[in-house]
XYZ file of C-alpha atoms in Angstrom:
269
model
C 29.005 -17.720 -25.227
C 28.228 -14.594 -23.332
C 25.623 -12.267 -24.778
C 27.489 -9.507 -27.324
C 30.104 -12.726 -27.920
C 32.675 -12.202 -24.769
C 34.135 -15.077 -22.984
C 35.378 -15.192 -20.018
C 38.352 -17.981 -20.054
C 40.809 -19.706 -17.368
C 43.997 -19.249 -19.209
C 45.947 -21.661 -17.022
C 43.276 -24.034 -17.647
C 43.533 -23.616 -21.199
C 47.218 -24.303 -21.220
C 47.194 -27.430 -19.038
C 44.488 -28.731 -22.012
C 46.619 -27.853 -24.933
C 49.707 -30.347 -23.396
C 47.260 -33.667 -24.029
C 46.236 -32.275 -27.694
C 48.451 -33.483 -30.692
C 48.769 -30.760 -33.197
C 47.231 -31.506 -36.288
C 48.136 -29.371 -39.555
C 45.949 -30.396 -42.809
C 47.145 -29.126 -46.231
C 44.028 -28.364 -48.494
C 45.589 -28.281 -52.022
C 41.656 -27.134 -53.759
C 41.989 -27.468 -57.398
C 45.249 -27.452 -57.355
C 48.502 -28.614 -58.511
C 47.169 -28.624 -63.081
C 49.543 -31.188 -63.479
C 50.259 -34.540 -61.136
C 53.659 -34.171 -62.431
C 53.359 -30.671 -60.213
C 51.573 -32.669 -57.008
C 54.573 -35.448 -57.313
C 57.051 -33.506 -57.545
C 55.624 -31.286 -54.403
C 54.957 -34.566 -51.993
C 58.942 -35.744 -53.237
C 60.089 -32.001 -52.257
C 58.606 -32.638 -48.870
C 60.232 -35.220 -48.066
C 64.201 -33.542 -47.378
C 62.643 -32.434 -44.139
C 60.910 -34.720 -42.172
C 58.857 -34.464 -38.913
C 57.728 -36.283 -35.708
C 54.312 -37.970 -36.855
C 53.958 -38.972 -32.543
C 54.118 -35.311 -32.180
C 52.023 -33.717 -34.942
C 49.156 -35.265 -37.144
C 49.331 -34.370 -40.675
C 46.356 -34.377 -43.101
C 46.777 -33.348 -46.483
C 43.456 -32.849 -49.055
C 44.433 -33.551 -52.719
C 42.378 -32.988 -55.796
C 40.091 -36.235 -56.044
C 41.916 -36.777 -59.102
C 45.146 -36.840 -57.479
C 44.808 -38.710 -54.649
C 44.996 -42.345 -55.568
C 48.224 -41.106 -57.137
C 49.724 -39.191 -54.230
C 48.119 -41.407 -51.072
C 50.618 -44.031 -50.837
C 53.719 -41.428 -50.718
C 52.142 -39.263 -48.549
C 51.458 -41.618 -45.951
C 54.798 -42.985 -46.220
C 56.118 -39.419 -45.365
C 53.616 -40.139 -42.345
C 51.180 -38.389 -43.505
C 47.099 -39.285 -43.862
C 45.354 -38.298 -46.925
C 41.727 -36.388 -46.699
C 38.908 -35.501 -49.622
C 37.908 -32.539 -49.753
C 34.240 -33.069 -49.894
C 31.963 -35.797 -49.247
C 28.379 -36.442 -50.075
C 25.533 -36.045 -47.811
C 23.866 -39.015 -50.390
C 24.183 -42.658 -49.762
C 24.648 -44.999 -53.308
C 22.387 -44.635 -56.023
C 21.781 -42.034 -58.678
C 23.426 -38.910 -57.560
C 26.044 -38.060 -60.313
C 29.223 -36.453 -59.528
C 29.009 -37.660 -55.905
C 31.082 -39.976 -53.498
C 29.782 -41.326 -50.239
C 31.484 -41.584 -46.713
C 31.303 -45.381 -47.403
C 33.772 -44.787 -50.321
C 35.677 -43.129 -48.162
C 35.797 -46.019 -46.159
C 36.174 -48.451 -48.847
C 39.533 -46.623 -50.320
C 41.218 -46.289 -46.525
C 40.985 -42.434 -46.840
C 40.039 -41.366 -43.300
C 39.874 -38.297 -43.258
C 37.394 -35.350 -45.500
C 37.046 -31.609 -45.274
C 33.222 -30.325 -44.799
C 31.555 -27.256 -44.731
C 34.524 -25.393 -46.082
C 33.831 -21.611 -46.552
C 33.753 -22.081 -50.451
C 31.213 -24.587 -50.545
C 29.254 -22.756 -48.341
C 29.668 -19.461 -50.208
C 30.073 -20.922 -54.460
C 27.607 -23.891 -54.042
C 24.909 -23.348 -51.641
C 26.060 -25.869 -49.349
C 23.940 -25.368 -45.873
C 24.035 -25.914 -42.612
C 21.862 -28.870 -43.223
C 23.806 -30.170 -46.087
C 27.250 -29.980 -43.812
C 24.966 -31.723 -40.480
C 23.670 -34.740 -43.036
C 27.491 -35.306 -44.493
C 28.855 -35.528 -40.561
C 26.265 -37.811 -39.514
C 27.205 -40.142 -43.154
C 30.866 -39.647 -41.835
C 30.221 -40.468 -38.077
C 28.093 -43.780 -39.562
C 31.474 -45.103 -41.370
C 34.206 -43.628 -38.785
C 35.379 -41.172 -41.072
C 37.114 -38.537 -39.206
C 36.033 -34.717 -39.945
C 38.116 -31.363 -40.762
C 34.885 -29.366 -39.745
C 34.825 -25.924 -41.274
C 33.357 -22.858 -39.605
C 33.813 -19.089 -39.872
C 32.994 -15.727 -40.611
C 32.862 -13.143 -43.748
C 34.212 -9.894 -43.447
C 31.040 -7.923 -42.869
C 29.945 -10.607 -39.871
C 33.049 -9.563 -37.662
C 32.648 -5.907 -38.420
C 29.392 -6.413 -36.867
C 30.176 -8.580 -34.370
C 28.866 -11.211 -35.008
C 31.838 -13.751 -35.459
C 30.850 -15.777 -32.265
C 26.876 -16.068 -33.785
C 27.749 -17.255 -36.843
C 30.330 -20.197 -35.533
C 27.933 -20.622 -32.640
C 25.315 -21.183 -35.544
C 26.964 -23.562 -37.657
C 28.325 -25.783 -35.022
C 24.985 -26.359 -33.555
C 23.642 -27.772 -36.636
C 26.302 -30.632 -36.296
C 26.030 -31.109 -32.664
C 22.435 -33.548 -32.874
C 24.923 -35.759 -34.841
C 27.938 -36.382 -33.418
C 28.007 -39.508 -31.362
C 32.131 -39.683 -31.232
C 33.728 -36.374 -30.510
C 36.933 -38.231 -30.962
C 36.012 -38.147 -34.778
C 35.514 -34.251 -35.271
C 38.354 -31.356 -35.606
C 37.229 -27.825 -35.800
C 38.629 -25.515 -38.690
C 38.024 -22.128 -37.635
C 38.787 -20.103 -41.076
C 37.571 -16.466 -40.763
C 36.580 -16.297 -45.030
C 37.936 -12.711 -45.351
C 41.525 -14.427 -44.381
C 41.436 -16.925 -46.624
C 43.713 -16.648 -49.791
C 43.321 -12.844 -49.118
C 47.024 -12.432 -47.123
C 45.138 -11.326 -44.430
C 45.249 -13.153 -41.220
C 43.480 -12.487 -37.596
C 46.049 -11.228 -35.484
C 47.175 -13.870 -33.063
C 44.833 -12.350 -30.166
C 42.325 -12.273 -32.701
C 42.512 -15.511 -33.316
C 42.549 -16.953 -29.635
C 40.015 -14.783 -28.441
C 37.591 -16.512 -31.135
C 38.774 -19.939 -30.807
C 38.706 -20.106 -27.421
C 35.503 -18.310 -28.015
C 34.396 -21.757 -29.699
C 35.891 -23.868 -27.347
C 33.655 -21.941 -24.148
C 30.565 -22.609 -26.874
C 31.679 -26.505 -26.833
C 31.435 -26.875 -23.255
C 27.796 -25.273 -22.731
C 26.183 -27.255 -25.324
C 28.506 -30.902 -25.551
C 30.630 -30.823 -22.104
C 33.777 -30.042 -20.828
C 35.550 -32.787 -21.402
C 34.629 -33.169 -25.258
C 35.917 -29.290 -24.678
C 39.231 -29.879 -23.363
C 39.605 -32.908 -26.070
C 38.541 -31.644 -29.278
C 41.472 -30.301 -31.364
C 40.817 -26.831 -33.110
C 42.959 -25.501 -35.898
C 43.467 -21.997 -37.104
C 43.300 -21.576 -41.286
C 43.223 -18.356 -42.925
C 46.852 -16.990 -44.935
C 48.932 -19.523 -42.375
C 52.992 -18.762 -43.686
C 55.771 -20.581 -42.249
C 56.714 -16.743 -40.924
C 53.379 -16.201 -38.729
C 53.075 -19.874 -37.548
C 54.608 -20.031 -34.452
C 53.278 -17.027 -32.932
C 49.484 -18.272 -33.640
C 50.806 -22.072 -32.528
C 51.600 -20.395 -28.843
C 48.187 -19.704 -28.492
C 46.652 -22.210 -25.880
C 43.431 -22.462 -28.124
C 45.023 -22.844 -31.704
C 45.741 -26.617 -31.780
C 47.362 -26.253 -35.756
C 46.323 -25.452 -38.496
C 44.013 -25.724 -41.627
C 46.405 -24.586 -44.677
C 45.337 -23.395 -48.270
C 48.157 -21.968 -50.797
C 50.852 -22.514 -48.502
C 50.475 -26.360 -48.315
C 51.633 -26.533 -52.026
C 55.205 -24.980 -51.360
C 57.913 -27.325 -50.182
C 58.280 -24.833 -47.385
C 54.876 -26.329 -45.908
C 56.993 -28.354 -43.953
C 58.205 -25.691 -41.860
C 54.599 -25.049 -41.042
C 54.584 -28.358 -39.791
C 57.829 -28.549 -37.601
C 56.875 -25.534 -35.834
C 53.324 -27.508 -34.219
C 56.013 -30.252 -33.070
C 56.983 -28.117 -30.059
């Protein structure tokens, strides 16, 4: 990152990268559907328009409640399930927990951390989100990795600090790059209807990607997949997906219509 948060960036070089990274869109349903009549019904509605699984990944984060219920058709839409949250705990006496072992143990492969909301509702820290990678590096679990800024952060410039900040804690940890996808969700986009422009949203993801090289390397740089999430419709999709630095997308409310499919055709290409 260059002091005051400019990059400078090879734009050709950024678009050769983004033809060897797959797409990947993940669905974060929160506490949502109330019923699992609702979540059925949903992954059954998905499934009149299907989508080229060798072209796009797609993750998709049910309540814990829901997902033994909703894994099996899900993944045979071609679809991987994710939690939503793991612990940063291994087994014992820690109630209301699961582990990344769990994880493991069910086949889910997949878990959100260090989403905005548990930073911002339940203290989680930058220590807390560096401990659960390292459990989920330990037991191959792959990572959504959440990062981004509030509202008052970007007025004051400081968008590329704050990412800068909370991807270093993780960094110390990650011994398979191959394992970790960035989410970058700027918090005063998410559930708001406000979304970063597309240029906004390039500028600070390739802004993330520059960060990536200095401290990691260039090739975990050129590899690691980083979405966009933040009010992502199926009518401002494809105009962030040209972006050579937006590699899909993390989606909230959206990813419980049936029209989250169209979302997901547009990453195909």
């Amino acid at each position: 990152l260059k002091p005051g948060g400019s990059v400078s960036t090879n734009p050709d070089a950024s678009c050769c990268a983004i033809m060897s990274r797959k797409p990947i869109v993940g669905g974060n349903w929160k506490c949502n559907p109330a019923k699992l009549a609702d979540a059925k019904a949903l992954v059954e509605a998905w499934k009149e328009k299907s989508f080229d699984k060798d072209k796009v990944d797609v993750v998709i984060a049910p309540t814990a409640l829901h997902m033994g219920h909703v894994k099996a058709p899900l993944e045979g839409l071609g679809m991987q399930v994710s939690a939503q949250n793991v612990g940063k705990n291994d087994m014992g006496a820690f109630t209301g927990e699961w582990t990344a072992t769990h994880l493991q143990d069910m086949e889910v492969s997949y878990t959100l951390i260090g989403h905005s909301e548990r930073r911002s509702k339940y203290g989680e820290t930058d220590e807390d989100t560096a401990a659960k990678v390292e459990k989920c590096q330990a037991a191959g679990l792959k990572v959504l990795f959440c990062i981004g800024e509030l509202l008052e952060e970007r007025e004051s410039g400081k968008t590329d600090e704050v990412n800068k900040r909370q991807l270093a804690a993780i960094i110390p940890k990650v011994k398979n790059w191959d394992d970790i996808i960035i989410a970058y969700e700027p918090v005063w986009a998410i559930g708001t209807g406000k979304v970063a422009t597309p240029d906004q949203a390039e500028e600070t993801q390739a802004a993330i990607r520059a960060y990536i090289k200095e401290a990691v390397s260039a090739e975990v740089a050129d590899k690691i997949r980083i979405q966009y999430g933040g009010s992502v419709t199926p009518e401002n999709c494809k105009e962030l997906i040209a972006k050579p630095n937006i590699d899909g997308f993390l989606v909230g409310g959206a990813s419980l219509k049936p029209s989250f499919m169209e979302i997901v055709t547009a990453c195909q290409g």
